[in-house]
Amino acid sequence: MPSLPVIPGIRNRYPRVFRGVLELVLVLSLWVAYSLSRLFADANMGPALARANDLLHIERHLGIHWELSLNKLFIDNDAIGLVGSYWYATLHYIVTGAVLLWLYRLGRHCYVPARRALAIATILGLVAYLLMPTAPPRFIQGYADVLSLHAADGWWGTDASAPRGLGGLTNELAAFPSLHAGWALWVAISLQRHARWHWLKGLGWAYAAGTAIVIVGTGNHWVIDVIVGWLVVVAGFLAAETLPSPKDAPGRTNGDTASDAPELVSAGPGAPSAAAHAK
């Protein structure tokens, strides 16, 4: 059985692999903790429906009650409904993970602040889920669950976007705020800050806007859920900027700069690169 001193040896011999594995473990641990912690939220439908109706009242007062028209669009057009269902159930995992990996390759000065902003926003959303369970539109009479309508054509079940048979492992009252919307905005901000091509930056903002439309149109979130989801991500980036700035170690290339040891929270996007320190 290998002894503990073997671990530093592996770290020294394969630094990139070691750092990459630690980062992967950190991100997956955060996601697992987030998913499991949502199960501790109050599942009492009465208060959750009351909060949903309160949000609906606020939206009507502000003139942003767009759920019915969007939901009808996704119901009446099968192609839009099916694409929206796959978008809702899949893209937030794939796109968020791909951007995290891309930022990791860019270097620690890009990756660490963005990863920490994402973690802070996710924790803020989780706290709201635990303190204020809120029913989504699909639980209110007059709205349809679009994913349920297309469950036979997808890998999800009729209860939320969980895989078939695993619906009991998700909190269906985790509507306020929308981390689908929040994570999509995180992607857009990350691309805006670090992408070289204007078309890629535009694609990021289109993805954030498209996600907002999809999550409302499929009956899974209120418009206010989207707005507050965006706000928690902005708060995540602002909080990250108040912390010490990460710095790339001298002499490392882009692929080697992510971090020596994973950290949960760190700095803002203005951290200087290794090239700047070399001057």
PDB file of C-alpha atoms in Angstrom:
ATOM      1  CA  MET A   1       0.000   0.000   0.000  1.00  0.00           C
ATOM      2  CA  PRO A   2       1.546   3.372  -1.006  1.00  0.00           C
ATOM      3  CA  SER A   3       2.534   5.670   1.826  1.00  0.00           C
ATOM      4  CA  LEU A   4       1.594   9.337   2.149  1.00  0.00           C
ATOM      5  CA  PRO A   5       5.048  10.581   1.010  1.00  0.00           C
ATOM      6  CA  VAL A   6       4.176   9.224  -2.451  1.00  0.00           C
ATOM      7  CA  ILE A   7       1.656  12.065  -2.925  1.00  0.00           C
ATOM      8  CA  PRO A   8       4.267  14.896  -2.850  1.00  0.00           C
ATOM      9  CA  GLY A   9       6.357  12.809  -5.262  1.00  0.00           C
ATOM     10  CA  ILE A  10       3.482  12.572  -7.724  1.00  0.00           C
ATOM     11  CA  ARG A  11       2.794  16.278  -7.295  1.00  0.00           C
ATOM     12  CA  ASN A  12       6.398  17.186  -8.102  1.00  0.00           C
ATOM     13  CA  ARG A  13       6.660  14.808 -11.053  1.00  0.00           C
ATOM     14  CA  TYR A  14       3.305  15.585 -12.646  1.00  0.00           C
ATOM     15  CA  PRO A  15       2.403  19.117 -11.451  1.00  0.00           C
ATOM     16  CA  ARG A  16      -0.111  19.860 -14.207  1.00  0.00           C
ATOM     17  CA  VAL A  17      -1.957  16.587 -13.749  1.00  0.00           C
ATOM     18  CA  PHE A  18      -1.932  16.947  -9.963  1.00  0.00           C
ATOM     19  CA  ARG A  19      -3.317  20.493 -10.054  1.00  0.00           C
ATOM     20  CA  GLY A  20      -5.906  19.510 -12.632  1.00  0.00           C
ATOM     21  CA  VAL A  21      -7.133  16.586 -10.529  1.00  0.00           C
ATOM     22  CA  LEU A  22      -7.381  18.781  -7.423  1.00  0.00           C
ATOM     23  CA  GLU A  23      -9.371  21.396  -9.301  1.00  0.00           C
ATOM     24  CA  LEU A  24     -11.692  18.734 -10.698  1.00  0.00           C
ATOM     25  CA  VAL A  25     -12.236  17.280  -7.220  1.00  0.00           C
ATOM     26  CA  LEU A  26     -12.962  20.755  -5.840  1.00  0.00           C
ATOM     27  CA  VAL A  27     -15.514  21.638  -8.516  1.00  0.00           C
ATOM     28  CA  LEU A  28     -17.228  18.242  -8.328  1.00  0.00           C
ATOM     29  CA  SER A  29     -17.316  18.404  -4.519  1.00  0.00           C
ATOM     30  CA  LEU A  30     -18.956  21.813  -4.659  1.00  0.00           C
ATOM     31  CA  TRP A  31     -21.544  20.545  -7.148  1.00  0.00           C
ATOM     32  CA  VAL A  32     -22.291  17.422  -5.079  1.00  0.00           C
ATOM     33  CA  ALA A  33     -22.591  19.452  -1.867  1.00  0.00           C
ATOM     34  CA  TYR A  34     -24.871  21.915  -3.664  1.00  0.00           C
ATOM     35  CA  SER A  35     -27.088  19.132  -5.024  1.00  0.00           C
ATOM     36  CA  LEU A  36     -27.325  17.239  -1.741  1.00  0.00           C
ATOM     37  CA  SER A  37     -27.807  20.334   0.404  1.00  0.00           C
ATOM     38  CA  ARG A  38     -30.873  21.336  -1.595  1.00  0.00           C
ATOM     39  CA  LEU A  39     -32.576  18.222  -0.226  1.00  0.00           C
ATOM     40  CA  PHE A  40     -32.581  19.796   3.237  1.00  0.00           C
ATOM     41  CA  ALA A  41     -34.870  22.600   2.083  1.00  0.00           C
ATOM     42  CA  ASP A  42     -38.434  22.715   3.367  1.00  0.00           C
ATOM     43  CA  ALA A  43     -40.655  20.729   0.983  1.00  0.00           C
ATOM     44  CA  ASN A  44     -43.899  22.232   2.337  1.00  0.00           C
ATOM     45  CA  MET A  45     -45.824  23.245  -0.774  1.00  0.00           C
ATOM     46  CA  GLY A  46     -48.083  25.799   0.940  1.00  0.00           C
ATOM     47  CA  PRO A  47     -45.434  28.440   1.770  1.00  0.00           C
ATOM     48  CA  ALA A  48     -43.650  27.758  -1.532  1.00  0.00           C
ATOM     49  CA  LEU A  49     -46.812  28.471  -3.509  1.00  0.00           C
ATOM     50  CA  ALA A  50     -47.479  31.591  -1.423  1.00  0.00           C
ATOM     51  CA  ARG A  51     -44.006  32.923  -2.270  1.00  0.00           C
ATOM     52  CA  ALA A  52     -44.575  32.145  -5.946  1.00  0.00           C
ATOM     53  CA  ASN A  53     -47.811  34.123  -5.916  1.00  0.00           C
ATOM     54  CA  ASP A  54     -46.025  36.988  -4.164  1.00  0.00           C
ATOM     55  CA  LEU A  55     -43.436  37.040  -6.953  1.00  0.00           C
ATOM     56  CA  LEU A  56     -46.209  36.948  -9.531  1.00  0.00           C
ATOM     57  CA  HIS A  57     -47.884  39.938  -7.854  1.00  0.00           C
ATOM     58  CA  ILE A  58     -44.601  41.885  -7.938  1.00  0.00           C
ATOM     59  CA  GLU A  59     -44.082  41.055 -11.606  1.00  0.00           C
ATOM     60  CA  ARG A  60     -47.548  42.249 -12.534  1.00  0.00           C
ATOM     61  CA  HIS A  61     -46.922  45.479 -10.659  1.00  0.00           C
ATOM     62  CA  LEU A  62     -43.617  45.966 -12.528  1.00  0.00           C
ATOM     63  CA  GLY A  63     -45.046  44.950 -15.882  1.00  0.00           C
ATOM     64  CA  ILE A  64     -42.686  41.986 -16.365  1.00  0.00           C
ATOM     65  CA  HIS A  65     -45.219  39.153 -16.136  1.00  0.00           C
ATOM     66  CA  TRP A  66     -44.047  37.397 -19.318  1.00  0.00           C
ATOM     67  CA  GLU A  67     -44.316  33.774 -18.187  1.00  0.00           C
ATOM     68  CA  LEU A  68     -47.691  32.956 -19.762  1.00  0.00           C
ATOM     69  CA  SER A  69     -46.813  34.162 -23.275  1.00  0.00           C
ATOM     70  CA  LEU A  70     -43.403  32.459 -23.249  1.00  0.00           C
ATOM     71  CA  ASN A  71     -44.829  29.242 -21.822  1.00  0.00           C
ATOM     72  CA  LYS A  72     -47.488  29.217 -24.558  1.00  0.00           C
ATOM     73  CA  LEU A  73     -44.780  29.668 -27.213  1.00  0.00           C
ATOM     74  CA  PHE A  74     -42.915  26.594 -25.952  1.00  0.00           C
ATOM     75  CA  ILE A  75     -46.137  24.563 -25.674  1.00  0.00           C
ATOM     76  CA  ASP A  76     -47.572  25.408 -29.091  1.00  0.00           C
ATOM     77  CA  ASN A  77     -44.317  24.762 -31.009  1.00  0.00           C
ATOM     78  CA  ASP A  78     -43.034  21.227 -30.543  1.00  0.00           C
ATOM     79  CA  ALA A  79     -39.593  21.966 -31.994  1.00  0.00           C
ATOM     80  CA  ILE A  80     -39.081  24.958 -29.699  1.00  0.00           C
ATOM     81  CA  GLY A  81     -40.344  22.954 -26.739  1.00  0.00           C
ATOM     82  CA  LEU A  82     -38.011  20.023 -27.437  1.00  0.00           C
ATOM     83  CA  VAL A  83     -34.950  22.208 -28.033  1.00  0.00           C
ATOM     84  CA  GLY A  84     -35.784  24.227 -24.930  1.00  0.00           C
ATOM     85  CA  SER A  85     -36.102  21.042 -22.879  1.00  0.00           C
ATOM     86  CA  TYR A  86     -32.668  19.784 -23.930  1.00  0.00           C
ATOM     87  CA  TRP A  87     -31.226  23.274 -23.395  1.00  0.00           C
ATOM     88  CA  TYR A  88     -32.631  23.429 -19.861  1.00  0.00           C
ATOM     89  CA  ALA A  89     -31.625  19.901 -18.881  1.00  0.00           C
ATOM     90  CA  THR A  90     -28.145  19.829 -20.413  1.00  0.00           C
ATOM     91  CA  LEU A  91     -26.368  23.035 -21.406  1.00  0.00           C
ATOM     92  CA  HIS A  92     -25.741  24.543 -17.958  1.00  0.00           C
ATOM     93  CA  TYR A  93     -23.521  21.545 -17.152  1.00  0.00           C
ATOM     94  CA  ILE A  94     -21.711  21.344 -20.497  1.00  0.00           C
ATOM     95  CA  VAL A  95     -21.167  25.062 -21.165  1.00  0.00           C
ATOM     96  CA  THR A  96     -20.211  25.984 -17.592  1.00  0.00           C
ATOM     97  CA  GLY A  97     -17.754  23.074 -17.413  1.00  0.00           C
ATOM     98  CA  ALA A  98     -16.246  23.911 -20.802  1.00  0.00           C
ATOM     99  CA  VAL A  99     -15.680  27.554 -19.838  1.00  0.00           C
ATOM    100  CA  LEU A 100     -14.123  26.511 -16.523  1.00  0.00           C
ATOM    101  CA  LEU A 101     -11.713  24.254 -18.414  1.00  0.00           C
ATOM    102  CA  TRP A 102     -10.906  27.024 -20.905  1.00  0.00           C
ATOM    103  CA  LEU A 103     -10.204  29.494 -18.095  1.00  0.00           C
ATOM    104  CA  TYR A 104      -7.988  26.922 -16.391  1.00  0.00           C
ATOM    105  CA  ARG A 105      -5.948  26.660 -19.567  1.00  0.00           C
ATOM    106  CA  LEU A 106      -5.621  30.455 -19.753  1.00  0.00           C
ATOM    107  CA  GLY A 107      -3.943  30.599 -16.361  1.00  0.00           C
ATOM    108  CA  ARG A 108      -4.530  31.158 -12.698  1.00  0.00           C
ATOM    109  CA  HIS A 109      -5.030  34.915 -13.044  1.00  0.00           C
ATOM    110  CA  CYS A 110      -8.077  34.207 -15.254  1.00  0.00           C
ATOM    111  CA  TYR A 111      -9.335  30.974 -13.754  1.00  0.00           C
ATOM    112  CA  VAL A 112      -9.196  31.489  -9.999  1.00  0.00           C
ATOM    113  CA  PRO A 113     -11.251  34.721  -9.755  1.00  0.00           C
ATOM    114  CA  ALA A 114     -13.912  33.334 -12.111  1.00  0.00           C
ATOM    115  CA  ARG A 115     -14.086  30.000 -10.292  1.00  0.00           C
ATOM    116  CA  ARG A 116     -14.425  31.754  -6.958  1.00  0.00           C
ATOM    117  CA  ALA A 117     -17.138  34.070  -8.273  1.00  0.00           C
ATOM    118  CA  LEU A 118     -19.036  31.003  -9.470  1.00  0.00           C
ATOM    119  CA  ALA A 119     -18.656  29.320  -6.091  1.00  0.00           C
ATOM    120  CA  ILE A 120     -19.822  32.391  -4.169  1.00  0.00           C
ATOM    121  CA  ALA A 121     -22.858  32.837  -6.429  1.00  0.00           C
ATOM    122  CA  THR A 122     -23.767  29.159  -6.081  1.00  0.00           C
ATOM    123  CA  ILE A 123     -23.546  29.343  -2.289  1.00  0.00           C
ATOM    124  CA  LEU A 124     -25.736  32.468  -2.246  1.00  0.00           C
ATOM    125  CA  GLY A 125     -28.302  30.666  -4.375  1.00  0.00           C
ATOM    126  CA  LEU A 126     -28.195  27.638  -2.099  1.00  0.00           C
ATOM    127  CA  VAL A 127     -28.820  29.796   0.969  1.00  0.00           C
ATOM    128  CA  ALA A 128     -31.890  31.269  -0.734  1.00  0.00           C
ATOM    129  CA  TYR A 129     -33.154  27.776  -1.599  1.00  0.00           C
ATOM    130  CA  LEU A 130     -32.831  26.694   2.012  1.00  0.00           C
ATOM    131  CA  LEU A 131     -34.410  29.820   3.499  1.00  0.00           C
ATOM    132  CA  MET A 132     -37.067  30.604   0.886  1.00  0.00           C
ATOM    133  CA  PRO A 133     -38.277  27.528  -1.039  1.00  0.00           C
ATOM    134  CA  THR A 134     -40.347  28.870  -3.934  1.00  0.00           C
ATOM    135  CA  ALA A 135     -42.584  27.016  -6.381  1.00  0.00           C
ATOM    136  CA  PRO A 136     -41.843  27.434 -10.098  1.00  0.00           C
ATOM    137  CA  PRO A 137     -44.579  28.409 -12.575  1.00  0.00           C
ATOM    138  CA  ARG A 138     -45.222  24.767 -13.578  1.00  0.00           C
ATOM    139  CA  PHE A 139     -46.778  24.223 -10.140  1.00  0.00           C
ATOM    140  CA  ILE A 140     -49.260  27.053 -10.692  1.00  0.00           C
ATOM    141  CA  GLN A 141     -52.542  26.477 -12.528  1.00  0.00           C
ATOM    142  CA  GLY A 142     -52.386  27.860 -16.066  1.00  0.00           C
ATOM    143  CA  TYR A 143     -48.733  26.975 -16.700  1.00  0.00           C
ATOM    144  CA  ALA A 144     -47.370  23.779 -18.265  1.00  0.00           C
ATOM    145  CA  ASP A 145     -44.217  21.797 -17.499  1.00  0.00           C
ATOM    146  CA  VAL A 146     -42.629  21.696 -20.966  1.00  0.00           C
ATOM    147  CA  LEU A 147     -39.934  19.196 -19.948  1.00  0.00           C
ATOM    148  CA  SER A 148     -42.643  16.825 -18.770  1.00  0.00           C
ATOM    149  CA  LEU A 149     -44.374  17.137 -22.151  1.00  0.00           C
ATOM    150  CA  HIS A 150     -41.170  16.043 -23.902  1.00  0.00           C
ATOM    151  CA  ALA A 151     -39.903  13.529 -21.320  1.00  0.00           C
ATOM    152  CA  ALA A 152     -40.446  10.624 -23.742  1.00  0.00           C
ATOM    153  CA  ASP A 153     -37.963  12.234 -26.153  1.00  0.00           C
ATOM    154  CA  GLY A 154     -35.276  13.025 -23.586  1.00  0.00           C
ATOM    155  CA  TRP A 155     -33.250  11.467 -20.773  1.00  0.00           C
ATOM    156  CA  TRP A 156     -35.092  13.289 -17.997  1.00  0.00           C
ATOM    157  CA  GLY A 157     -38.197  12.160 -16.125  1.00  0.00           C
ATOM    158  CA  THR A 158     -41.520  13.891 -15.632  1.00  0.00           C
ATOM    159  CA  ASP A 159     -40.380  15.417 -12.326  1.00  0.00           C
ATOM    160  CA  ALA A 160     -37.973  18.312 -12.941  1.00  0.00           C
ATOM    161  CA  SER A 161     -34.922  17.815 -15.170  1.00  0.00           C
ATOM    162  CA  ALA A 162     -33.445  14.938 -13.178  1.00  0.00           C
ATOM    163  CA  PRO A 163     -32.649  11.670 -14.980  1.00  0.00           C
ATOM    164  CA  ARG A 164     -35.485   9.165 -15.033  1.00  0.00           C
ATOM    165  CA  GLY A 165     -35.950   7.532 -11.656  1.00  0.00           C
ATOM    166  CA  LEU A 166     -33.891  10.172  -9.820  1.00  0.00           C
ATOM    167  CA  GLY A 167     -36.529  12.861  -9.462  1.00  0.00           C
ATOM    168  CA  GLY A 168     -36.622  12.306  -5.711  1.00  0.00           C
ATOM    169  CA  LEU A 169     -33.011  13.506  -5.473  1.00  0.00           C
ATOM    170  CA  THR A 170     -33.777  17.033  -6.629  1.00  0.00           C
ATOM    171  CA  ASN A 171     -35.444  19.937  -4.880  1.00  0.00           C
ATOM    172  CA  GLU A 172     -38.308  21.030  -7.119  1.00  0.00           C
ATOM    173  CA  LEU A 173     -38.843  24.177  -4.995  1.00  0.00           C
ATOM    174  CA  ALA A 174     -35.397  25.609  -5.808  1.00  0.00           C
ATOM    175  CA  ALA A 175     -36.720  28.267  -8.166  1.00  0.00           C
ATOM    176  CA  PHE A 176     -35.644  31.532  -6.534  1.00  0.00           C
ATOM    177  CA  PRO A 177     -33.083  32.611  -7.645  1.00  0.00           C
ATOM    178  CA  SER A 178     -32.346  30.836 -10.924  1.00  0.00           C
ATOM    179  CA  LEU A 179     -28.808  29.499 -11.007  1.00  0.00           C
ATOM    180  CA  HIS A 180     -29.459  28.389 -14.573  1.00  0.00           C
ATOM    181  CA  ALA A 181     -29.649  32.097 -15.393  1.00  0.00           C
ATOM    182  CA  GLY A 182     -26.836  32.966 -13.006  1.00  0.00           C
ATOM    183  CA  TRP A 183     -24.379  30.423 -14.377  1.00  0.00           C
ATOM    184  CA  ALA A 184     -25.221  31.519 -17.934  1.00  0.00           C
ATOM    185  CA  LEU A 185     -24.424  35.121 -17.037  1.00  0.00           C
ATOM    186  CA  TRP A 186     -21.187  33.904 -15.422  1.00  0.00           C
ATOM    187  CA  VAL A 187     -20.278  32.338 -18.776  1.00  0.00           C
ATOM    188  CA  ALA A 188     -21.047  35.584 -20.611  1.00  0.00           C
ATOM    189  CA  ILE A 189     -18.987  37.713 -18.212  1.00  0.00           C
ATOM    190  CA  SER A 190     -16.057  35.281 -18.335  1.00  0.00           C
ATOM    191  CA  LEU A 191     -16.043  35.317 -22.152  1.00  0.00           C
ATOM    192  CA  GLN A 192     -16.404  39.100 -22.209  1.00  0.00           C
ATOM    193  CA  ARG A 193     -13.358  39.478 -19.980  1.00  0.00           C
ATOM    194  CA  HIS A 194     -11.033  36.904 -21.483  1.00  0.00           C
ATOM    195  CA  ALA A 195     -12.095  35.879 -25.010  1.00  0.00           C
ATOM    196  CA  ARG A 196     -10.085  37.356 -27.903  1.00  0.00           C
ATOM    197  CA  TRP A 197     -12.810  37.211 -30.539  1.00  0.00           C
ATOM    198  CA  HIS A 198     -15.811  39.522 -30.541  1.00  0.00           C
ATOM    199  CA  TRP A 199     -18.060  36.819 -31.990  1.00  0.00           C
ATOM    200  CA  LEU A 200     -17.286  34.564 -29.023  1.00  0.00           C
ATOM    201  CA  LYS A 201     -18.144  37.339 -26.592  1.00  0.00           C
ATOM    202  CA  GLY A 202     -21.411  37.901 -28.452  1.00  0.00           C
ATOM    203  CA  LEU A 203     -22.121  34.174 -28.318  1.00  0.00           C
ATOM    204  CA  GLY A 204     -21.723  34.282 -24.549  1.00  0.00           C
ATOM    205  CA  TRP A 205     -24.298  37.047 -24.185  1.00  0.00           C
ATOM    206  CA  ALA A 206     -26.638  35.248 -26.600  1.00  0.00           C
ATOM    207  CA  TYR A 207     -26.308  32.120 -24.462  1.00  0.00           C
ATOM    208  CA  ALA A 208     -27.210  34.072 -21.316  1.00  0.00           C
ATOM    209  CA  ALA A 209     -30.238  35.659 -23.020  1.00  0.00           C
ATOM    210  CA  GLY A 210     -31.320  32.345 -24.539  1.00  0.00           C
ATOM    211  CA  THR A 211     -31.082  30.600 -21.188  1.00  0.00           C
ATOM    212  CA  ALA A 212     -33.264  33.261 -19.593  1.00  0.00           C
ATOM    213  CA  ILE A 213     -35.933  32.731 -22.244  1.00  0.00           C
ATOM    214  CA  VAL A 214     -35.725  28.933 -22.009  1.00  0.00           C
ATOM    215  CA  ILE A 215     -36.023  28.641 -18.244  1.00  0.00           C
ATOM    216  CA  VAL A 216     -39.082  30.917 -18.203  1.00  0.00           C
ATOM    217  CA  GLY A 217     -40.646  29.426 -21.327  1.00  0.00           C
ATOM    218  CA  THR A 218     -40.356  25.854 -20.059  1.00  0.00           C
ATOM    219  CA  GLY A 219     -42.250  26.798 -16.900  1.00  0.00           C
ATOM    220  CA  ASN A 220     -39.312  26.317 -14.542  1.00  0.00           C
ATOM    221  CA  HIS A 221     -38.645  29.887 -13.379  1.00  0.00           C
ATOM    222  CA  TRP A 222     -40.257  33.273 -12.939  1.00  0.00           C
ATOM    223  CA  VAL A 223     -38.818  36.363 -14.599  1.00  0.00           C
ATOM    224  CA  ILE A 224     -37.759  37.627 -11.159  1.00  0.00           C
ATOM    225  CA  ASP A 225     -35.868  34.354 -10.626  1.00  0.00           C
ATOM    226  CA  VAL A 226     -33.777  35.263 -13.661  1.00  0.00           C
ATOM    227  CA  ILE A 227     -33.078  38.798 -12.464  1.00  0.00           C
ATOM    228  CA  VAL A 228     -32.057  37.692  -8.981  1.00  0.00           C
ATOM    229  CA  GLY A 229     -29.992  34.848 -10.467  1.00  0.00           C
ATOM    230  CA  TRP A 230     -28.057  37.436 -12.429  1.00  0.00           C
ATOM    231  CA  LEU A 231     -27.636  39.578  -9.309  1.00  0.00           C
ATOM    232  CA  VAL A 232     -26.090  36.766  -7.257  1.00  0.00           C
ATOM    233  CA  VAL A 233     -23.485  36.241  -9.989  1.00  0.00           C
ATOM    234  CA  VAL A 234     -22.680  39.952 -10.064  1.00  0.00           C
ATOM    235  CA  ALA A 235     -22.377  39.787  -6.272  1.00  0.00           C
ATOM    236  CA  GLY A 236     -20.047  36.801  -6.674  1.00  0.00           C
ATOM    237  CA  PHE A 237     -17.711  38.712  -8.967  1.00  0.00           C
ATOM    238  CA  LEU A 238     -17.791  41.801  -6.719  1.00  0.00           C
ATOM    239  CA  ALA A 239     -16.999  39.684  -3.658  1.00  0.00           C
ATOM    240  CA  ALA A 240     -14.132  37.953  -5.480  1.00  0.00           C
ATOM    241  CA  GLU A 241     -12.597  41.325  -6.360  1.00  0.00           C
ATOM    242  CA  THR A 242     -12.224  42.249  -2.701  1.00  0.00           C
ATOM    243  CA  LEU A 243      -9.880  39.312  -2.012  1.00  0.00           C
ATOM    244  CA  PRO A 244      -6.121  38.960  -2.583  1.00  0.00           C
ATOM    245  CA  SER A 245      -5.112  38.831  -6.211  1.00  0.00           C
ATOM    246  CA  PRO A 246      -3.892  35.452  -7.553  1.00  0.00           C
ATOM    247  CA  LYS A 247      -0.565  35.552  -9.362  1.00  0.00           C
ATOM    248  CA  ASP A 248       0.954  33.180 -11.872  1.00  0.00           C
ATOM    249  CA  ALA A 249       4.248  31.654 -10.839  1.00  0.00           C
ATOM    250  CA  PRO A 250       7.259  32.896 -12.913  1.00  0.00           C
ATOM    251  CA  GLY A 251       8.273  30.748 -15.845  1.00  0.00           C
ATOM    252  CA  ARG A 252       5.028  28.813 -16.261  1.00  0.00           C
ATOM    253  CA  THR A 253       3.119  28.500 -19.489  1.00  0.00           C
ATOM    254  CA  ASN A 254      -0.612  28.946 -19.836  1.00  0.00           C
ATOM    255  CA  GLY A 255      -1.323  25.293 -19.212  1.00  0.00           C
ATOM    256  CA  ASP A 256       0.631  25.341 -15.947  1.00  0.00           C
ATOM    257  CA  THR A 257      -0.774  28.391 -14.246  1.00  0.00           C
ATOM    258  CA  ALA A 258      -4.078  27.428 -12.738  1.00  0.00           C
ATOM    259  CA  SER A 259      -3.110  26.867  -9.133  1.00  0.00           C
ATOM    260  CA  ASP A 260      -0.766  24.996  -6.830  1.00  0.00           C
ATOM    261  CA  ALA A 261      -3.576  24.126  -4.438  1.00  0.00           C
ATOM    262  CA  PRO A 262      -7.287  24.678  -4.984  1.00  0.00           C
ATOM    263  CA  GLU A 263      -8.806  27.591  -3.124  1.00  0.00           C
ATOM    264  CA  LEU A 264     -12.521  28.254  -2.747  1.00  0.00           C
ATOM    265  CA  VAL A 265     -12.488  32.035  -2.844  1.00  0.00           C
ATOM    266  CA  SER A 266     -10.021  34.559  -4.162  1.00  0.00           C
ATOM    267  CA  ALA A 267      -9.593  37.650  -6.200  1.00  0.00           C
ATOM    268  CA  GLY A 268     -10.976  39.863  -8.861  1.00  0.00           C
ATOM    269  CA  PRO A 269     -10.393  39.855 -12.576  1.00  0.00           C
ATOM    270  CA  GLY A 270      -7.782  42.578 -12.553  1.00  0.00           C
ATOM    271  CA  ALA A 271      -4.932  40.347 -11.407  1.00  0.00           C
ATOM    272  CA  PRO A 272      -1.717  40.910 -13.404  1.00  0.00           C
ATOM    273  CA  SER A 273      -0.395  38.126 -15.616  1.00  0.00           C
ATOM    274  CA  ALA A 274       2.990  36.434 -15.353  1.00  0.00           C
ATOM    275  CA  ALA A 275       4.204  38.562 -18.246  1.00  0.00           C
ATOM    276  CA  ALA A 276       3.372  41.724 -16.321  1.00  0.00           C
ATOM    277  CA  HIS A 277       5.387  40.520 -13.321  1.00  0.00           C
ATOM    278  CA  ALA A 278       8.347  39.766 -15.544  1.00  0.00           C
ATOM    279  CA  LYS A 279       8.735  43.409 -16.523  1.00  0.00           C
TER     280      LYS A 279
END
